[in-house]
Short mmCIF file of C-alpha atoms in Angstrom, two decimals:
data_model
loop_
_atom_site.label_atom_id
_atom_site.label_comp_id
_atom_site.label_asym_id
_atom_site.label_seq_id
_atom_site.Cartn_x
_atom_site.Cartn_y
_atom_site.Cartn_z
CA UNK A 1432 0.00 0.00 0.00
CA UNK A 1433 1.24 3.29 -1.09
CA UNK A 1434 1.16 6.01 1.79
CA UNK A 1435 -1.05 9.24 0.94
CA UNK A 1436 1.17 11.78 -0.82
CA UNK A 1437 0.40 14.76 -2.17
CA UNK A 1438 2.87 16.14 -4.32
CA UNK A 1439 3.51 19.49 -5.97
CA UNK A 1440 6.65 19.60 -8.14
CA UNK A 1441 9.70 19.62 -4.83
CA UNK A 1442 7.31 19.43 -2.30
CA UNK A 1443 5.48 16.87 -0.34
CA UNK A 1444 2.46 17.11 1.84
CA UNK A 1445 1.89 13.99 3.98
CA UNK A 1446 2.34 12.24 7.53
CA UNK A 1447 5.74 12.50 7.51
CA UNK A 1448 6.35 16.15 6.37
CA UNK A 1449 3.75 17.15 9.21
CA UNK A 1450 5.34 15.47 11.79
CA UNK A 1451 9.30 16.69 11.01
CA UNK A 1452 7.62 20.02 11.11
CA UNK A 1453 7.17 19.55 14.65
CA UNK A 1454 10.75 18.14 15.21
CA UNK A 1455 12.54 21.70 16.59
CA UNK A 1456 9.15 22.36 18.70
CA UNK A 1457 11.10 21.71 22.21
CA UNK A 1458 13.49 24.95 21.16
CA UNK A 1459 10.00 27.05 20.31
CA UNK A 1460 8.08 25.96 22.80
CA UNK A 1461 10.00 27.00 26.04
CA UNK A 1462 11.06 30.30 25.26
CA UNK A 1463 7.62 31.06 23.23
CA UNK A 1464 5.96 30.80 26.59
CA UNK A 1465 8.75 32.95 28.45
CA UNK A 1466 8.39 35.69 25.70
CA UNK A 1467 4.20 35.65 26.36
CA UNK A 1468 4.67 35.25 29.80
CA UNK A 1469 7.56 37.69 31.30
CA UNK A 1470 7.98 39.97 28.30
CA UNK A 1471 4.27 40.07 27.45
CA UNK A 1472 5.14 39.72 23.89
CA UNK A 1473 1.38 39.92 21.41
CA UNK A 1474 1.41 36.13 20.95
CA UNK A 1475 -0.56 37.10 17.61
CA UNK A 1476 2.31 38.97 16.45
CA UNK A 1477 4.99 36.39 17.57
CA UNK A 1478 2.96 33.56 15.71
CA UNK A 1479 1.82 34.94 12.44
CA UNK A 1480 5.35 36.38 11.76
CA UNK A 1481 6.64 32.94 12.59
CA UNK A 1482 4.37 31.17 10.93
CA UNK A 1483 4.84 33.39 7.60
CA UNK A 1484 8.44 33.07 7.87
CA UNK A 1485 8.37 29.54 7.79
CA UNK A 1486 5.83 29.28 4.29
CA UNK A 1487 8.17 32.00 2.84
CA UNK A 1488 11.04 30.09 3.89
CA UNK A 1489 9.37 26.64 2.61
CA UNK A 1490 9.07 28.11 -0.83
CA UNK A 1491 12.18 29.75 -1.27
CA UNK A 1492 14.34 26.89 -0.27
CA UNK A 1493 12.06 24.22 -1.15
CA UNK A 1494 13.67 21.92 1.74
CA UNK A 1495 13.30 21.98 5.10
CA UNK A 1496 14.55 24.78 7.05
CA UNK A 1497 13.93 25.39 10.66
CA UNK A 1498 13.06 28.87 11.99
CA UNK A 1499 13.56 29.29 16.08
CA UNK A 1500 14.07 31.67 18.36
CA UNK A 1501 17.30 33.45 18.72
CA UNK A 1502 18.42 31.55 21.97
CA UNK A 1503 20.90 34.25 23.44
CA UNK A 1504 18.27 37.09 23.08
CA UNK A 1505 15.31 35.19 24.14
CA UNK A 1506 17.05 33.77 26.95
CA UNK A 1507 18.59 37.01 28.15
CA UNK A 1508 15.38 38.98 27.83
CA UNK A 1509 13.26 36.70 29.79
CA UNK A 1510 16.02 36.13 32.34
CA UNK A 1511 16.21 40.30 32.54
CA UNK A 1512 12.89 40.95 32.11
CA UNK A 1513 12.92 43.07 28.57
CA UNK A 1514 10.23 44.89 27.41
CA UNK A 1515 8.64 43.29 24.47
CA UNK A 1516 9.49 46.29 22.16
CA UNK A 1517 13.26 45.67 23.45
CA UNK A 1518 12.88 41.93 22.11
CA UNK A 1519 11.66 42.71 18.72
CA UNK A 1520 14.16 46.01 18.49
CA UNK A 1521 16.63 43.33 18.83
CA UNK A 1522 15.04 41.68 15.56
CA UNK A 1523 15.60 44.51 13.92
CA UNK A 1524 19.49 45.12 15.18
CA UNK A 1525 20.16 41.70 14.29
CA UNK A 1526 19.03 41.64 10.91
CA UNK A 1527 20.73 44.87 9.58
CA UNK A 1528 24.19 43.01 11.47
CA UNK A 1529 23.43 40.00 9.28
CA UNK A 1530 23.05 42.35 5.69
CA UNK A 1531 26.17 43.65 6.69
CA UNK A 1532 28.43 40.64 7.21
CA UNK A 1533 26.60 39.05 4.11
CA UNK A 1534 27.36 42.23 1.62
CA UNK A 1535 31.21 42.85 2.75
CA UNK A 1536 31.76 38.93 2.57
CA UNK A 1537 32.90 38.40 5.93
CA UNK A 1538 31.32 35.27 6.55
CA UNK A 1539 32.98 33.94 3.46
CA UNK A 1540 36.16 34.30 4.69
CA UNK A 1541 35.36 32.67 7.84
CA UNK A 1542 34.17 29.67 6.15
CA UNK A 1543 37.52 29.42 4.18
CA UNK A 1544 39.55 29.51 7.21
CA UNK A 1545 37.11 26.61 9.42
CA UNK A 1546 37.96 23.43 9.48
CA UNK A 1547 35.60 20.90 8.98
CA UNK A 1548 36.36 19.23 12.48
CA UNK A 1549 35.71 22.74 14.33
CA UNK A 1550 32.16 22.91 12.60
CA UNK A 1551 31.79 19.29 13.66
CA UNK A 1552 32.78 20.34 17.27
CA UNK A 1553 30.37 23.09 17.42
CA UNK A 1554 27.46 20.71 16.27
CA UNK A 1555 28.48 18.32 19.41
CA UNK A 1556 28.57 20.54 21.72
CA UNK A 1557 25.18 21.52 20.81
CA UNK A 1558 23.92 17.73 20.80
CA UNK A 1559 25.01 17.51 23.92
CA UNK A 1560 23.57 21.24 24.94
CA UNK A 1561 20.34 20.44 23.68
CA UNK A 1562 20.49 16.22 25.16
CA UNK A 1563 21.41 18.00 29.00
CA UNK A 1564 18.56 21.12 28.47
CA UNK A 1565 15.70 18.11 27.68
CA UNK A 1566 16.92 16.05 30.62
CA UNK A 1567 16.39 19.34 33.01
CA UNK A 1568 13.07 20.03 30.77
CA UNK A 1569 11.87 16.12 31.51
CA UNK A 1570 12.78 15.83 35.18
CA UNK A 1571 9.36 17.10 36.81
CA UNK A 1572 7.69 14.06 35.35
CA UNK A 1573 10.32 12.18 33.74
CA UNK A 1574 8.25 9.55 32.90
CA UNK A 1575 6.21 11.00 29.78
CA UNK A 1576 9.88 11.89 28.51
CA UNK A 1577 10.42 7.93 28.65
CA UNK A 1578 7.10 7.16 26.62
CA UNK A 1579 7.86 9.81 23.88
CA UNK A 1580 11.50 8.07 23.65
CA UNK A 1581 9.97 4.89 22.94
CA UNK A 1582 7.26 6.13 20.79
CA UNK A 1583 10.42 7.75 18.68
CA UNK A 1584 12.35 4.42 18.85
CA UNK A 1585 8.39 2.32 17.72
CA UNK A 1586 7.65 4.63 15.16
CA UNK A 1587 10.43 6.50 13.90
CA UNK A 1588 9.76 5.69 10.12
CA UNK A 1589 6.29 4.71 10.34
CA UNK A 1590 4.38 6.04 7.47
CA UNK A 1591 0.97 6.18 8.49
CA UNK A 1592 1.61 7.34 12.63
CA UNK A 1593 4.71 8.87 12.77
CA UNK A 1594 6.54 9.71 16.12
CA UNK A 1595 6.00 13.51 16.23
CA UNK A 1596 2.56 13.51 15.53
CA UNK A 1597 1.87 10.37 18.28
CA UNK A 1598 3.73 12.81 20.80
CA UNK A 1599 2.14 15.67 19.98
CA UNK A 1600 -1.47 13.67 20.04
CA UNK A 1601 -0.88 12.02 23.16
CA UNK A 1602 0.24 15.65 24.86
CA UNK A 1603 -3.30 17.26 23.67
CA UNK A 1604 -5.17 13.96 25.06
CA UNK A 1605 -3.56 14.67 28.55
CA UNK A 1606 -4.32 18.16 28.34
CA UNK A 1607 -7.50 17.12 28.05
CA UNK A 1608 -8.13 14.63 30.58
CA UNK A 1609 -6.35 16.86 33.21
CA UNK A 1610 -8.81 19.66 32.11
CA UNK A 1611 -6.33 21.84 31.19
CA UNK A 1612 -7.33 22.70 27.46
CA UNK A 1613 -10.72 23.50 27.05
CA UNK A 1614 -10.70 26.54 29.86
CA UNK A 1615 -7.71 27.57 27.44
CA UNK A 1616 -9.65 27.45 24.32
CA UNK A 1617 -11.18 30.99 23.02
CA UNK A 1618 -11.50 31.72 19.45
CA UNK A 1619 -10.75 35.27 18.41
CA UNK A 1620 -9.35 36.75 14.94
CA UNK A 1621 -6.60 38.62 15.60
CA UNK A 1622 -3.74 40.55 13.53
CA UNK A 1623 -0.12 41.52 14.63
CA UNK A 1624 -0.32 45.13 15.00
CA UNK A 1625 2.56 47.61 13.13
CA UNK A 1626 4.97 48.77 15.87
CA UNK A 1627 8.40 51.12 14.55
CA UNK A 1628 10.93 50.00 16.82
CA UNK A 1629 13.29 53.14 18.55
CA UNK A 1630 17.00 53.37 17.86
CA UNK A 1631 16.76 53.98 21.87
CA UNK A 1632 15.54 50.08 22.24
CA UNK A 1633 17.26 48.31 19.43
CA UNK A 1634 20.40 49.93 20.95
CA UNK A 1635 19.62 48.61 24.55
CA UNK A 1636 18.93 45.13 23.13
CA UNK A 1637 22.14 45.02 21.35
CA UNK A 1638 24.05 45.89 24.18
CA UNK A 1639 22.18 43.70 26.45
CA UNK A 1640 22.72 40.63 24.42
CA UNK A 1641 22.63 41.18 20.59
CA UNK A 1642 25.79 41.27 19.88
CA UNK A 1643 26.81 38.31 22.05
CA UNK A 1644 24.35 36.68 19.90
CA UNK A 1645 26.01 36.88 16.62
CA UNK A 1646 29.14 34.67 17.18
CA UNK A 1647 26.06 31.87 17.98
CA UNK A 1648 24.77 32.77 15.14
CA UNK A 1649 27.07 32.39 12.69
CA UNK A 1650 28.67 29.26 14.03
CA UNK A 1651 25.34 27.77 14.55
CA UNK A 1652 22.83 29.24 12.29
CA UNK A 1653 25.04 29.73 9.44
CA UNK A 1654 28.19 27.47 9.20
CA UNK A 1655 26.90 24.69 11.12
CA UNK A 1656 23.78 24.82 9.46
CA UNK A 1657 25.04 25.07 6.06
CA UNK A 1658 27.51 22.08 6.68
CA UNK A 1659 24.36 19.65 8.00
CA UNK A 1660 22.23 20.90 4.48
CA UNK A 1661 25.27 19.99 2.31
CA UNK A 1662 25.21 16.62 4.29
CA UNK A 1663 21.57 15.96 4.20
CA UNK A 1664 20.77 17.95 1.29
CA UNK A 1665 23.89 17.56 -1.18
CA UNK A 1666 22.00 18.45 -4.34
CA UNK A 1667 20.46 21.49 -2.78
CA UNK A 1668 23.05 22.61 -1.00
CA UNK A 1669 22.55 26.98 0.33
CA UNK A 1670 25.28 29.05 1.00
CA UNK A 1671 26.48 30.98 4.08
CA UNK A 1672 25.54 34.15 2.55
CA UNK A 1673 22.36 33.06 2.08
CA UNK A 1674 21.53 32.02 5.09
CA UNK A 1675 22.78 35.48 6.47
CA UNK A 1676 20.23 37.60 3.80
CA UNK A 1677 17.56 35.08 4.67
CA UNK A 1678 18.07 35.59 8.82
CA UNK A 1679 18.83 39.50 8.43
CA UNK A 1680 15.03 39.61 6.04
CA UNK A 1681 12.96 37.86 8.31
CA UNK A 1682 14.41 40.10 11.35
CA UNK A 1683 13.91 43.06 10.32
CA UNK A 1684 10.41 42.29 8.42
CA UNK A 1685 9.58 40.85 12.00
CA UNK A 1686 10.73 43.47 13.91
CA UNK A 1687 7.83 46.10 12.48
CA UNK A 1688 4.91 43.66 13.59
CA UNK A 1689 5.69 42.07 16.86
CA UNK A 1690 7.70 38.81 16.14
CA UNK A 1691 10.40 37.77 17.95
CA UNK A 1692 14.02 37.87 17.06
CA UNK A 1693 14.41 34.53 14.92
CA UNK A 1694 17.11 32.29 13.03
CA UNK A 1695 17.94 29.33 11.55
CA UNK A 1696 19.73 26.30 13.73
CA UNK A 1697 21.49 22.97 12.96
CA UNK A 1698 19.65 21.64 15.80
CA UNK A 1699 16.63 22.58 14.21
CA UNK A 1700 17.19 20.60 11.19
CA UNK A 1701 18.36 17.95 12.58
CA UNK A 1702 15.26 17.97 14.64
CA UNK A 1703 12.88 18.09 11.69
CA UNK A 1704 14.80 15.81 9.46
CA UNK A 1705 15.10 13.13 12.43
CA UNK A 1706 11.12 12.98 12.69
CA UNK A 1707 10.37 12.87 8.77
CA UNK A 1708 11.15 16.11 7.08
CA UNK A 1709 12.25 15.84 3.42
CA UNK A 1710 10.81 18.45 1.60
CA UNK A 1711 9.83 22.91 2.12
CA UNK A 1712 6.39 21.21 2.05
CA UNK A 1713 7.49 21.09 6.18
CA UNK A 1714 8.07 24.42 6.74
CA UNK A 1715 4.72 25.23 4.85
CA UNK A 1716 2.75 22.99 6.59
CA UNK A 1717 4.09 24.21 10.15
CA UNK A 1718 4.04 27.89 8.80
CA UNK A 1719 -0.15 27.18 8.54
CA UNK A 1720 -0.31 25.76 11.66
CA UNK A 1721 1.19 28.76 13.47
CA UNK A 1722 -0.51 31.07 11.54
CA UNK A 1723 -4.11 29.56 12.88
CA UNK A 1724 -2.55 29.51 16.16
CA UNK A 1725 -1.99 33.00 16.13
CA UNK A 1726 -4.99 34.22 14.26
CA UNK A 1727 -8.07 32.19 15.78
CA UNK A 1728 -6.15 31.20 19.06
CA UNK A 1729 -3.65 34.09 19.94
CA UNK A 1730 -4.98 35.07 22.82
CA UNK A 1731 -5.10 31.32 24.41
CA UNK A 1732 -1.91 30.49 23.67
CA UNK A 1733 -0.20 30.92 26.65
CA UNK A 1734 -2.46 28.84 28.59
CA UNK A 1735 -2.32 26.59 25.71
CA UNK A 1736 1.46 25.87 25.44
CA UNK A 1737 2.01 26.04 29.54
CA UNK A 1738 -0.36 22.81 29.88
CA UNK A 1739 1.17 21.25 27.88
CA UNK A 1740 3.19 18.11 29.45
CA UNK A 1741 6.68 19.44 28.48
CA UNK A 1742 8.68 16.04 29.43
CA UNK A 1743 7.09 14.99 26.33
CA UNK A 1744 8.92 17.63 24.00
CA UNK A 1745 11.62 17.05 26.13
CA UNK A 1746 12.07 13.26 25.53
CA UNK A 1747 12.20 14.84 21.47
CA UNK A 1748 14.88 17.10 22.50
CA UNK A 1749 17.08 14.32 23.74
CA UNK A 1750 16.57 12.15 20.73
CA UNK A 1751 17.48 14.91 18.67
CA UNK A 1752 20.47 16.10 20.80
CA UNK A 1753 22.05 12.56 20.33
CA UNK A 1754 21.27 12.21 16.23
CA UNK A 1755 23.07 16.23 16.31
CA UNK A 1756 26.05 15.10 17.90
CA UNK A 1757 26.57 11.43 15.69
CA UNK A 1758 28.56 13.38 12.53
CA UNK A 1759 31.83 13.86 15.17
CA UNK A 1760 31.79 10.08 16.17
CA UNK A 1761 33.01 9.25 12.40
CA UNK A 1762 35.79 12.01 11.91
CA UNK A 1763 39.18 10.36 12.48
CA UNK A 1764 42.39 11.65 13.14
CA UNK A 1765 43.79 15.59 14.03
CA UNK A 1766 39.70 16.51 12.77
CA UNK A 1767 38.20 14.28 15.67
CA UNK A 1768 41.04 15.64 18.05
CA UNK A 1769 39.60 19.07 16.88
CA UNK A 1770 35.82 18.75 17.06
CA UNK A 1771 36.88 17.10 20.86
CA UNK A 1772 38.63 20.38 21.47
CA UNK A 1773 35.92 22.74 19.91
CA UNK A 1774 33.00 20.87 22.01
CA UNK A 1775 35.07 20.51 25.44
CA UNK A 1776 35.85 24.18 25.44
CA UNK A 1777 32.72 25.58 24.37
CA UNK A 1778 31.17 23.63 27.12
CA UNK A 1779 33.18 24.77 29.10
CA UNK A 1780 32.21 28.19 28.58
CA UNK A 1781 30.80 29.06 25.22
CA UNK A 1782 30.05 28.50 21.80
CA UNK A 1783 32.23 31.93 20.62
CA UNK A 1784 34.96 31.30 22.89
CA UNK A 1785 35.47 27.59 21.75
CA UNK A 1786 34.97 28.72 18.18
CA UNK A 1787 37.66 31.32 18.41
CA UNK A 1788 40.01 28.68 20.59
CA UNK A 1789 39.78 25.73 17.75
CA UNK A 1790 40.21 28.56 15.06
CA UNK A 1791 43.98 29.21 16.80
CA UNK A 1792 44.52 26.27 17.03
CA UNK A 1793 43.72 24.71 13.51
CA UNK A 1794 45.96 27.71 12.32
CA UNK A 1795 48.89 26.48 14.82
CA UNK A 1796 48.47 22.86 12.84
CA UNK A 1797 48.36 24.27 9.72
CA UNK A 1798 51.83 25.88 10.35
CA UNK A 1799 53.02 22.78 10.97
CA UNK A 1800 51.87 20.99 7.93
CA UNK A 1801 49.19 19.16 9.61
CA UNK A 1802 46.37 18.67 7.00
CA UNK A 1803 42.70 19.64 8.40
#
């Protein structure tokens, strides 16, 4: 029996594409509900620009491509307690950094100098990041985070109930039985509102965290990222630059109607590949979803996405985590000693710094004829 496809020239709408579209949800869904929450972010506004980003981002790349929050901004503004026109100022400060480093050709020449063991390194420390975040996410009740593992291990590649879409179910159906989602439930059509962000704010934001954000960024978001499509993706392979015009658009477009700061992420795609995505038809699909969240169901949301049993999405982030941090195990050599290196240190203390340590240290090798 042939599963149900539909089909439109490079992209597929089925099962599969729906669930992979809800592979990166335990990166969304925590800091979404911080943003609502502490920062009183317009939920309408943070959904409908995410969920257009992702359909514009489905059809221009016509594979998948995750769109999350940016983690060093949204993690710094909740922990500091931004305003919400602070967090999408940032959007805005972000994006016109990205132009920049896209137009001079910056990131080019980063990507000529980066060894393919330091982008390797960066990716495993971010398996392991993401594997130790969905542990602390699953602890309170540990046990769904088990099912949803097993689920994951049971249905992986089934065609017809894949994992995602079994955890997602199965979170909604306890929801409901704890009678936490119908009091949630109010329909409402809503629109993001136009906001002009302040030089005053974007500045704030940038000093506050945006510009610690964009060494993440480009290691993770752009190089990393770019290195996992070429692996996944080899015939469709995007460049660096690319990535950076896509990120800095979205930002700034964002920025004007209440969305949050966003970017792409290896850990993302890994995510979404992991649980079935093949094909843009992903990001469309999850781009419609969000944008009915935020239009009909805006104003529930929070109550919504705080019921939900997080150990669940947290037994998805630890699959993930360990499938993001597989591509180091098969380096060999002075490129495994050097993805060891990259991860340990930025562990240690940060992505940036142990970007910025393996970079010296690749150079010191190459001085010494040692081939990377």
């Amino acid at each position: 029996m042939q599963r149900e496809t539909r089909r439109y020239g490079d992209f597929e709408f089925n099962l599969r594409e729906l669930a992979g579209s809800m592979g990166d949800f335990g990166t969304l869904f925590p800091l979404a509900i911080g943003l609502i929450a502490i920062n009183r972010m317009d939920p309408v506004g943070l959904f409908v620009m995410l969920g257009l980003t992702n359909i514009i981002t489905g059809l221009v790349y016509r594979l998948p491509m995750p769109v999350e929050p940016k983690k060093v901004v949204s993690v710094a503004a909740i922990g500091q307690g931004w305003s919400a026109s602070m967090v999408t100022a940032s959007g805005l400060g972000l994006g016109l950094i990205w132009f920049a480093l896209a137009a001079t050709g910056a990131v080019r020449k980063l990507v000529q100098i980066t060894p393919n063991g330091v982008i390797r390194g960066i990716q495993l420390a971010l398996g392991i990041t993401l594997a130790a975040q969905a542990v602390e996410l699953s602890l309170p009740e540990f046990w769904w985070a088990l099912i949803a593992i097993a689920i994951i291990l049971l249905l992986r590649e089934s065609r017809y109930a894949p994992a995602a879409l079994v955890i997602m179910g199965l979170g909604v159906a306890v929801m409901g039985v704890r009678g936490d989602l119908l009091p949630h439930l109010h329909l409402r059509v809503s629109l993001p509102r136009f906001t002009l962000p302040t030089p005053a704010d974007v500045w704030q934001s940038m000093v506050l965290a945006g510009f610690a954000q964009v060494p993440l960024t480009i290691t993770n978001a752009c190089l990393a990222t770019a290195a996992m499509i070429r692996d996944l993706f080899p015939d469709k392979a995007v460049s660096e630059e690319r990535l950076l015009v896509n990120m800095g658009a979205m930002n700034v477009a964002a920025s004007f109607f209440g969305g949050m700061p966003m970017c792409h992420g290896s850990g993302g795609l890994a995510g979404q590949y992991y649980f079935g995505a093949r094909t843009g038809g992903t990001n469309i699909l999850e781009g419609l979803i969000e944008l009915g969240l935020g239009i009909f169901l805006g104003h529930s949301l929070l109550g919504i996405l705080s019921a939900f049993p997080m150990a669940l999405v947290g037994g998805m982030m630890f699959m993930v985590g360990i499938q993001m941090a597989l591509p180091a195990a098969r380096l060999k050599g002075w490129s495994l000693a050097l993805a060891g290196l990259t991860a340990s240190v930025a562990l240690l203390t940060n992505m940036a710094i142990g970007f910025a340590v393996a970079l010296l240290v690749a150079w010191v090798l190459r001085r010494r004829g040692v081939s990377l």
